[in-house]
PDB file of N, CA and C in Angstrom:
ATOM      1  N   UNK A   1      50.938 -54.275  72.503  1.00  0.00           N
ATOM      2  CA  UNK A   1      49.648 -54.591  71.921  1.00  0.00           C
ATOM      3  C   UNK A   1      49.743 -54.874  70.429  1.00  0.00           C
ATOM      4  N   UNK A   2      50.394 -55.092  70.161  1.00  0.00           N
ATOM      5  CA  UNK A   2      51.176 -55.016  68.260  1.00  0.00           C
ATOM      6  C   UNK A   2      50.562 -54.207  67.770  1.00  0.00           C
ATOM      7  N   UNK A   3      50.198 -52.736  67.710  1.00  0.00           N
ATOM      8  CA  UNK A   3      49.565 -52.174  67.013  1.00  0.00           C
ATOM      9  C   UNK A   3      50.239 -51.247  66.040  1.00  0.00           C
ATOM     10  N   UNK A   4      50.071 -50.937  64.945  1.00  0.00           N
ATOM     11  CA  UNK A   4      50.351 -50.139  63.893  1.00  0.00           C
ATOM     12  C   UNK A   4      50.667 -48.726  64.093  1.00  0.00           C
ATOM     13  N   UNK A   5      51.493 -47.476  63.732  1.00  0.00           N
ATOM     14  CA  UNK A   5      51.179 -46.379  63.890  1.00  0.00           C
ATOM     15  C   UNK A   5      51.136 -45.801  62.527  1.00  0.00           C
ATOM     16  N   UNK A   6      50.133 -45.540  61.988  1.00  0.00           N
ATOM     17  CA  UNK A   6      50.196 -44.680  61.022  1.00  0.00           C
ATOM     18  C   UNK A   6      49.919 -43.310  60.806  1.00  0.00           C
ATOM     19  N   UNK A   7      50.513 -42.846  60.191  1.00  0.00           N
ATOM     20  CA  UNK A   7      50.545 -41.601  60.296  1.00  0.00           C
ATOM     21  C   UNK A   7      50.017 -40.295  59.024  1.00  0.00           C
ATOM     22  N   UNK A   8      48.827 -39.931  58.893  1.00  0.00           N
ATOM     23  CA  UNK A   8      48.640 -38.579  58.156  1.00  0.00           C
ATOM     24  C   UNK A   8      49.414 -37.565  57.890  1.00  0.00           C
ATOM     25  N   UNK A   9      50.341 -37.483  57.104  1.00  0.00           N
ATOM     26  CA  UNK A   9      51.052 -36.513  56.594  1.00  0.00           C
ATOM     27  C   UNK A   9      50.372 -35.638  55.893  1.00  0.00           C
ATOM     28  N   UNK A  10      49.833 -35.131  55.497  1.00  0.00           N
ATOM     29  CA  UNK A  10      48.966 -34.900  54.280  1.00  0.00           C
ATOM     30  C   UNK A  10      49.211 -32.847  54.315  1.00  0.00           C
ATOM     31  N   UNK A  11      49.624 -32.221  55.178  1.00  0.00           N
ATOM     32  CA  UNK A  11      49.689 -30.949  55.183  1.00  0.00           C
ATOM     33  C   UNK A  11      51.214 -30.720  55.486  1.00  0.00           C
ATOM     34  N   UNK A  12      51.752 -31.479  56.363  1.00  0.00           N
ATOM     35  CA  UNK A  12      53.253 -31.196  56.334  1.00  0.00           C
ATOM     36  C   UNK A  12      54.151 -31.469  55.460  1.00  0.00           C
ATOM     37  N   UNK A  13      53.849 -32.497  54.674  1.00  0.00           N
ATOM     38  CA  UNK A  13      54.336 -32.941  53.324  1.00  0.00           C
ATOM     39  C   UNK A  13      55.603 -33.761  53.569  1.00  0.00           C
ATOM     40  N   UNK A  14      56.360 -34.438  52.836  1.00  0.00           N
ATOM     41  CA  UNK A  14      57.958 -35.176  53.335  1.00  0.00           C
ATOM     42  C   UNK A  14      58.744 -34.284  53.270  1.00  0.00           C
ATOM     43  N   UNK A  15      58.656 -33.283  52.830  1.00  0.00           N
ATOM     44  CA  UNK A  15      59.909 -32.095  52.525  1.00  0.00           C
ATOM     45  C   UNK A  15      60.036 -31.600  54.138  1.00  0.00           C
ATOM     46  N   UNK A  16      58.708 -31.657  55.065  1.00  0.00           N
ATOM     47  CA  UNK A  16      58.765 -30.806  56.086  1.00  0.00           C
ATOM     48  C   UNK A  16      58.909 -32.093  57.616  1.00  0.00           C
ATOM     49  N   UNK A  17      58.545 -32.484  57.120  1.00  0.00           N
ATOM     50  CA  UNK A  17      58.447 -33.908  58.605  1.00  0.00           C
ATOM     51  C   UNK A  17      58.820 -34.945  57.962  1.00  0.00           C
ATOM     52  N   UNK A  18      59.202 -36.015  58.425  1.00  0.00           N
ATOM     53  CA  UNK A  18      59.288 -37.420  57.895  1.00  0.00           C
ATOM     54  C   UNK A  18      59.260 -38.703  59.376  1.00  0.00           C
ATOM     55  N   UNK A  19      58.140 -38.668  59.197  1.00  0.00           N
ATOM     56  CA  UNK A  19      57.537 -39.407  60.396  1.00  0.00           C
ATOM     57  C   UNK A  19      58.251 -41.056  60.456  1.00  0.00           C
ATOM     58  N   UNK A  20      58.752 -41.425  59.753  1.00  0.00           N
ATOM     59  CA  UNK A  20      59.070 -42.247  59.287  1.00  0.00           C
ATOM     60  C   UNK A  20      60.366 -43.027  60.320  1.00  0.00           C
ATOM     61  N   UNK A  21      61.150 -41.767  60.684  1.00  0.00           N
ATOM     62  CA  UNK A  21      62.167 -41.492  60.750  1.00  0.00           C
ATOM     63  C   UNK A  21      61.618 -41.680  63.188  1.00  0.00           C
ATOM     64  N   UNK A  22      60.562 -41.074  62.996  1.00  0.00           N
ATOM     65  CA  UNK A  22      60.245 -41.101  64.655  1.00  0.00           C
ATOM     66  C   UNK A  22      58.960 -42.148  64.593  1.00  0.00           C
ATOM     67  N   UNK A  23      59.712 -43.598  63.947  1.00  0.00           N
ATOM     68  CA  UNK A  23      58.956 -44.811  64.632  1.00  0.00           C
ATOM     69  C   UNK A  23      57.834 -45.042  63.316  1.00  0.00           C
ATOM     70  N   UNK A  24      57.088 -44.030  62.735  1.00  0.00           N
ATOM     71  CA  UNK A  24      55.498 -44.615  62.103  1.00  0.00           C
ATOM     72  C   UNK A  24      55.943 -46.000  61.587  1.00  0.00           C
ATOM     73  N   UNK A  25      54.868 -46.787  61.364  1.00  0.00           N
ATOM     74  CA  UNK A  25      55.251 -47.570  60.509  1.00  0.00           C
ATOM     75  C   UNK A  25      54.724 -47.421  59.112  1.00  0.00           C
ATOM     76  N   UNK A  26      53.165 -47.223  58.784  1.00  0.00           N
ATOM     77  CA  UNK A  26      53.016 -46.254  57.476  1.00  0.00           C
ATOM     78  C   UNK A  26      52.878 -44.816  57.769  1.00  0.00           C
ATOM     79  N   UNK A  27      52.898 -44.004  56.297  1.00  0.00           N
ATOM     80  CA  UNK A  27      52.992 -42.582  56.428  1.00  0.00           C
ATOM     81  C   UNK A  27      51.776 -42.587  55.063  1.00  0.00           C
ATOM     82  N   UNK A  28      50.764 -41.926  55.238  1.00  0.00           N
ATOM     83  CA  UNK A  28      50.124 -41.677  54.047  1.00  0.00           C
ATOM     84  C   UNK A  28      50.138 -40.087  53.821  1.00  0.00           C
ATOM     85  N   UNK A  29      50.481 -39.227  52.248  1.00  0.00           N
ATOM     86  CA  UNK A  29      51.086 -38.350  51.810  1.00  0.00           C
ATOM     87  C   UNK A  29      49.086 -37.992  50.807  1.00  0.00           C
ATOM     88  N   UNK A  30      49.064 -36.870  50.524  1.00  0.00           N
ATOM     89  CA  UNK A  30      48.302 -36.926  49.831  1.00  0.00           C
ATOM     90  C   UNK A  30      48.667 -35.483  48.588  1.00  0.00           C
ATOM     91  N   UNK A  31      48.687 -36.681  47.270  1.00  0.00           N
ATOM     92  CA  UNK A  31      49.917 -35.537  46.218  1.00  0.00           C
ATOM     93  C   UNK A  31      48.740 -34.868  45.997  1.00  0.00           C
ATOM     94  N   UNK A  32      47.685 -34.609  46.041  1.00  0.00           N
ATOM     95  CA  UNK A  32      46.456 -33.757  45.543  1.00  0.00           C
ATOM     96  C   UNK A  32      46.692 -32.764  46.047  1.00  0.00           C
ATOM     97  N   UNK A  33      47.406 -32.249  47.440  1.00  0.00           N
ATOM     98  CA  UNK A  33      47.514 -31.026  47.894  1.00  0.00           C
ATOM     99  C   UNK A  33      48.675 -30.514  47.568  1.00  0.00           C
ATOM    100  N   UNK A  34      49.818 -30.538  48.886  1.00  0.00           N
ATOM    101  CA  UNK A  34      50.912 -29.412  48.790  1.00  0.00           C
ATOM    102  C   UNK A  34      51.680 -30.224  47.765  1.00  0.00           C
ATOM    103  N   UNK A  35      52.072 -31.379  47.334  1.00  0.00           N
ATOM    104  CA  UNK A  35      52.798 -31.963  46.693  1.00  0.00           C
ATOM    105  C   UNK A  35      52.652 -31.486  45.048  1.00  0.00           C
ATOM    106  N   UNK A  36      50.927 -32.083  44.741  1.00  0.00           N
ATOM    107  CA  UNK A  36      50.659 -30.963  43.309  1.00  0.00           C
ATOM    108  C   UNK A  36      50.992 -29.169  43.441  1.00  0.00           C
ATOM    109  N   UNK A  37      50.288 -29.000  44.617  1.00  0.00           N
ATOM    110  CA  UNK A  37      50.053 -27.329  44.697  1.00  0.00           C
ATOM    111  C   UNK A  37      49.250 -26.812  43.806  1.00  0.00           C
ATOM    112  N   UNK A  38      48.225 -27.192  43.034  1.00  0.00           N
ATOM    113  CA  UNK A  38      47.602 -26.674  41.961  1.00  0.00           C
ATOM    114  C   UNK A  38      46.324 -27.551  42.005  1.00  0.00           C
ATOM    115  N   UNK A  39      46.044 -28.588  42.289  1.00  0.00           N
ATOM    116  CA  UNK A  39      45.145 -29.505  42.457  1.00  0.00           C
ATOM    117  C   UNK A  39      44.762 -30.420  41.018  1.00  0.00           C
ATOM    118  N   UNK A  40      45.700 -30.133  40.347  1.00  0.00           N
ATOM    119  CA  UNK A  40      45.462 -30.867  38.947  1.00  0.00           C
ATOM    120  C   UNK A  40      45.706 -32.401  38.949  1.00  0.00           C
ATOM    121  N   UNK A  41      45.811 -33.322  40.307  1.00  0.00           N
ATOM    122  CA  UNK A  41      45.867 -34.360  39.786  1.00  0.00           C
ATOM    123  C   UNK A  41      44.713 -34.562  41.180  1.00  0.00           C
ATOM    124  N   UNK A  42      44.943 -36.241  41.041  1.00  0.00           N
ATOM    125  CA  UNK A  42      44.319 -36.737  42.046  1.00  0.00           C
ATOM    126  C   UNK A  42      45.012 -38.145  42.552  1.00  0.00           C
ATOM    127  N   UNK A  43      45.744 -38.376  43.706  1.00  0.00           N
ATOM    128  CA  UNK A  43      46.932 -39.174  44.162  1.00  0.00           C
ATOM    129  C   UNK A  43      47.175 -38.999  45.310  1.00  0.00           C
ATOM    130  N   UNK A  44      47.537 -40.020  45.604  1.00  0.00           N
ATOM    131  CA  UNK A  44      48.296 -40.220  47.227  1.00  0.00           C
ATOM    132  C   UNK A  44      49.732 -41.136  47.335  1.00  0.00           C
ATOM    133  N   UNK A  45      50.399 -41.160  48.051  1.00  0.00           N
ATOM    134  CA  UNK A  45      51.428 -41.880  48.473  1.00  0.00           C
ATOM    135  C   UNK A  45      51.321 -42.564  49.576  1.00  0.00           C
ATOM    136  N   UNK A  46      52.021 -43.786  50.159  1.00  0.00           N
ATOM    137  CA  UNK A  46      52.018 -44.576  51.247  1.00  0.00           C
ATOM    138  C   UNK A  46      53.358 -45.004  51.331  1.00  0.00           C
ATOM    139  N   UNK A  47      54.216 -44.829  52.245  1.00  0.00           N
ATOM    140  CA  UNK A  47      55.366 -45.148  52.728  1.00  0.00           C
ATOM    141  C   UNK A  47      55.741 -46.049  53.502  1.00  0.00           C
ATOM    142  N   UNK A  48      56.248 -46.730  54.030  1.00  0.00           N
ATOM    143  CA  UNK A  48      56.737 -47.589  55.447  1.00  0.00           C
ATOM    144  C   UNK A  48      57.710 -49.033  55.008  1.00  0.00           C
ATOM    145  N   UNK A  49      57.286 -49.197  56.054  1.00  0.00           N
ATOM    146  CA  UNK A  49      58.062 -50.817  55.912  1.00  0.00           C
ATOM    147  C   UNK A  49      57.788 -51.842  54.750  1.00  0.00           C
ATOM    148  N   UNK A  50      59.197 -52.629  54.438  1.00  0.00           N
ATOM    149  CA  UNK A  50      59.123 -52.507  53.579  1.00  0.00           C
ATOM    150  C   UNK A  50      57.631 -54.219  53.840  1.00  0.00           C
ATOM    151  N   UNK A  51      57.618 -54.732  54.510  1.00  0.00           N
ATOM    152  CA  UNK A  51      56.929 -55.690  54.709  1.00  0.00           C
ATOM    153  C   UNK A  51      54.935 -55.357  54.482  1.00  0.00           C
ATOM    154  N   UNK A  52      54.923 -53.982  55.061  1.00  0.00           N
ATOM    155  CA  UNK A  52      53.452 -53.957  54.895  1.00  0.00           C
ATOM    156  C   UNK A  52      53.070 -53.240  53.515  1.00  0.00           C
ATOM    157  N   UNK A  53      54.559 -52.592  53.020  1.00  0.00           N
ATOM    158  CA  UNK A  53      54.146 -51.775  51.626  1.00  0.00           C
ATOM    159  C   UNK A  53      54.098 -53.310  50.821  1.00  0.00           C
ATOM    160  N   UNK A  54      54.372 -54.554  50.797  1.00  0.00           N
ATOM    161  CA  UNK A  54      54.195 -55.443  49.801  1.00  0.00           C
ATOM    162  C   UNK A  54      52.817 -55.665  50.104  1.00  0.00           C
ATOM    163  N   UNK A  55      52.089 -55.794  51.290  1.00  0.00           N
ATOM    164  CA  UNK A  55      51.145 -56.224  51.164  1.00  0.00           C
ATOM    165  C   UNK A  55      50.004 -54.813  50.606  1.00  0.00           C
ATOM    166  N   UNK A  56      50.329 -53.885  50.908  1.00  0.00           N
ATOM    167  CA  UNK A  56      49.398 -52.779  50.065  1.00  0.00           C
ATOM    168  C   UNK A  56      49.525 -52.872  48.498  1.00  0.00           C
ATOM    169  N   UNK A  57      50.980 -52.657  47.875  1.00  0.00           N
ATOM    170  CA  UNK A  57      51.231 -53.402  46.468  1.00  0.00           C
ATOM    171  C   UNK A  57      50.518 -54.349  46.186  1.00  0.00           C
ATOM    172  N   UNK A  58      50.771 -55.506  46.513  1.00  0.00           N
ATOM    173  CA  UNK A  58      49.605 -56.627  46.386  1.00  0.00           C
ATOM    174  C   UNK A  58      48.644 -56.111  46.028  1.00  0.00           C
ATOM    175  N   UNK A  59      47.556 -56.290  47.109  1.00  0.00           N
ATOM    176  CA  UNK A  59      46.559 -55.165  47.177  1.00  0.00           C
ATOM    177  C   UNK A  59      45.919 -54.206  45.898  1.00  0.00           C
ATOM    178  N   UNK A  60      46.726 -53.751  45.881  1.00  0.00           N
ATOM    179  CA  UNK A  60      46.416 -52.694  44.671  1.00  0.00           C
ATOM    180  C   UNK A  60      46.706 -52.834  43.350  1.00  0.00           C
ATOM    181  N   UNK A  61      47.772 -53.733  43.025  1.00  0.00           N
ATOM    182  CA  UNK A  61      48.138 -54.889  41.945  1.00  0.00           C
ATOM    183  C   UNK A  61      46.678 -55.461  41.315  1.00  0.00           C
ATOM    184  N   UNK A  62      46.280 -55.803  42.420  1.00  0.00           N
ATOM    185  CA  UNK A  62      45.168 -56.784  42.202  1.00  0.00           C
ATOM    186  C   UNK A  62      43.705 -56.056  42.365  1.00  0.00           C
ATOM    187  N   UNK A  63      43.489 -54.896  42.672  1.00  0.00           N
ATOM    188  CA  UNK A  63      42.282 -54.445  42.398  1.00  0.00           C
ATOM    189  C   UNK A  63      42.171 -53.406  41.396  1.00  0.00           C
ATOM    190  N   UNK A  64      43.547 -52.458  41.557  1.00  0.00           N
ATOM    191  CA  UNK A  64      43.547 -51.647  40.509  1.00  0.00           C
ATOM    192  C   UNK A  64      43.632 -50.052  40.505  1.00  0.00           C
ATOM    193  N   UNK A  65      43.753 -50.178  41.510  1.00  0.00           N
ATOM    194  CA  UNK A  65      44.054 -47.935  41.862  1.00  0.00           C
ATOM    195  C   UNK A  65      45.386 -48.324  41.789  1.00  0.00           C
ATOM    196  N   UNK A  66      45.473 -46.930  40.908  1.00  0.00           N
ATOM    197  CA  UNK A  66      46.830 -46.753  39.944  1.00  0.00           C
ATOM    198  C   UNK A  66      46.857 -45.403  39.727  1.00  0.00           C
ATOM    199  N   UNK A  67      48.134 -44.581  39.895  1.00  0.00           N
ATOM    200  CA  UNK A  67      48.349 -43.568  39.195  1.00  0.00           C
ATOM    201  C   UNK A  67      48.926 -43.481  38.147  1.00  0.00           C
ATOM    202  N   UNK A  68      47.661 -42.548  36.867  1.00  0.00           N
ATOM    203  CA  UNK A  68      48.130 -42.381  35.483  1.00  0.00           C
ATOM    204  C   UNK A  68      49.762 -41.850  35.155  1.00  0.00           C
ATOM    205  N   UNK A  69      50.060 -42.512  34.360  1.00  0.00           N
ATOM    206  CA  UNK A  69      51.371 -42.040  33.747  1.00  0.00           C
ATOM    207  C   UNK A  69      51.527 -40.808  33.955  1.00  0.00           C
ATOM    208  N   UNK A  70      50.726 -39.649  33.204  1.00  0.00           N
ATOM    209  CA  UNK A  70      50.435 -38.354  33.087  1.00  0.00           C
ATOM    210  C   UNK A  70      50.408 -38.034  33.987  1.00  0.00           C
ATOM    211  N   UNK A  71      49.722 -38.470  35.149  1.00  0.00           N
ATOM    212  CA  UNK A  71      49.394 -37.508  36.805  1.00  0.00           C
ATOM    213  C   UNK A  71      51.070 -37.973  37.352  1.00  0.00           C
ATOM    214  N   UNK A  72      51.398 -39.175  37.147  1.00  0.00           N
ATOM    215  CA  UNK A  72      52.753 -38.851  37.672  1.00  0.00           C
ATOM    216  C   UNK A  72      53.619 -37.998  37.447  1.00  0.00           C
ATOM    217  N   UNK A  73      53.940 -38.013  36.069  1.00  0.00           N
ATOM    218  CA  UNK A  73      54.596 -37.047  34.910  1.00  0.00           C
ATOM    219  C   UNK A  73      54.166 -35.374  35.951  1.00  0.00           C
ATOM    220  N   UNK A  74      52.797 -35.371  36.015  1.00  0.00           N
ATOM    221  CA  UNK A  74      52.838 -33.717  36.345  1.00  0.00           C
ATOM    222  C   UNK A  74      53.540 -33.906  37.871  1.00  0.00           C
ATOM    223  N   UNK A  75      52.886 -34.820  39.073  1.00  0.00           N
ATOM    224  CA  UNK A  75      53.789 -34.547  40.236  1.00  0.00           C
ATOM    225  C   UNK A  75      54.899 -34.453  40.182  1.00  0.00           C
ATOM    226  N   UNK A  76      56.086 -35.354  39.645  1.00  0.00           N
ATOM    227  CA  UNK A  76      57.415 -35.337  39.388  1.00  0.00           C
ATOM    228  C   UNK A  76      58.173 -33.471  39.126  1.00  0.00           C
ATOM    229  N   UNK A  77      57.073 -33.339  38.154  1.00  0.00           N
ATOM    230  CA  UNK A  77      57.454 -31.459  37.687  1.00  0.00           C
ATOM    231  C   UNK A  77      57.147 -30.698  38.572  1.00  0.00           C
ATOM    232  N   UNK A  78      56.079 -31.167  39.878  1.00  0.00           N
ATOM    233  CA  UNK A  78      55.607 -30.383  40.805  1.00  0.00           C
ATOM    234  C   UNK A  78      56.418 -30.819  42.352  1.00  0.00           C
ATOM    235  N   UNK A  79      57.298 -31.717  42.179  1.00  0.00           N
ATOM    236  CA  UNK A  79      58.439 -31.861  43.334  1.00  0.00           C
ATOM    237  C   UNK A  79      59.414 -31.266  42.996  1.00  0.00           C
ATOM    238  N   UNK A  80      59.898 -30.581  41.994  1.00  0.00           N
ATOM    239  CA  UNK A  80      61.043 -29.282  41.800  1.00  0.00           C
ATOM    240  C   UNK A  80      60.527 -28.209  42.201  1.00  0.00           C
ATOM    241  N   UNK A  81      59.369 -27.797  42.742  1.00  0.00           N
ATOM    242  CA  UNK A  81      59.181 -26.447  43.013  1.00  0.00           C
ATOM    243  C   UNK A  81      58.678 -26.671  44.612  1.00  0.00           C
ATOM    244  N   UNK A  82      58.781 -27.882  45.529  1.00  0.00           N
ATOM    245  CA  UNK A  82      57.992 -28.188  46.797  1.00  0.00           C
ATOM    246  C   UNK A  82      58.442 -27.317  47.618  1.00  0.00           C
ATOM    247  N   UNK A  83      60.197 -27.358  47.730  1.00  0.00           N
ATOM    248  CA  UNK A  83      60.548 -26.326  49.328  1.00  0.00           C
ATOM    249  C   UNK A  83      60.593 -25.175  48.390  1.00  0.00           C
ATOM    250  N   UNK A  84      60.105 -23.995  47.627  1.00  0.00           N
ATOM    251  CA  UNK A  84      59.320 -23.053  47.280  1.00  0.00           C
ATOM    252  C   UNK A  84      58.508 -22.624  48.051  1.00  0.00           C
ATOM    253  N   UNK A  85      57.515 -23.984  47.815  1.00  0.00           N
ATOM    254  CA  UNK A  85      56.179 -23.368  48.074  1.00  0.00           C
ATOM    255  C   UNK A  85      55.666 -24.111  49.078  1.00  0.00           C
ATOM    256  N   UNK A  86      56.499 -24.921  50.043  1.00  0.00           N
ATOM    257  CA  UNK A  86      56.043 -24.709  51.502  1.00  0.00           C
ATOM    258  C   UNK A  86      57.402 -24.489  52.220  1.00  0.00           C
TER     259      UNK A  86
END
């Protein structure tokens, strides 16, 4: 049926599943939860192929959701402490 599987990661996080790996074709991550752990930013991630991540790039190129320098800066400091704290 050509259909898509995407997949909600959003509580298991990539540290714990990687759906990626059993077929999904996107994976959406959401860094606002276990990824920050603190809730100080506001962000998500999208993973997959590399064909439909150009067209989301696109996409977002051109309208404009973006994560701030700074909110990256803090996730980056908050992926050294992930298999910690799940």
């Amino acid at each position: 049926h050509n259909l898509l599987l995407i997949i909600d990661n959003c509580f298991a996080t990539p540290y714990l599943q990687n759906p990626i790996a059993f077929g999904a074709d996107l994976v959406i991550h959401s860094a606002t939860k276990l990824i920050d752990g603190q809730g100080r930013v506001l962000g998500g991630v999208t993973i997959g192929k590399s064909d439909l991540i150009r067209e989301i790039y696109l996409f977002s190129r051109n309208t404009g959701p973006a994560l701030s320098p700074f909110n990256a800066w803090v996730l980056s400091k908050s992926l050294e402490t992930l298999s910690v704290r799940v």
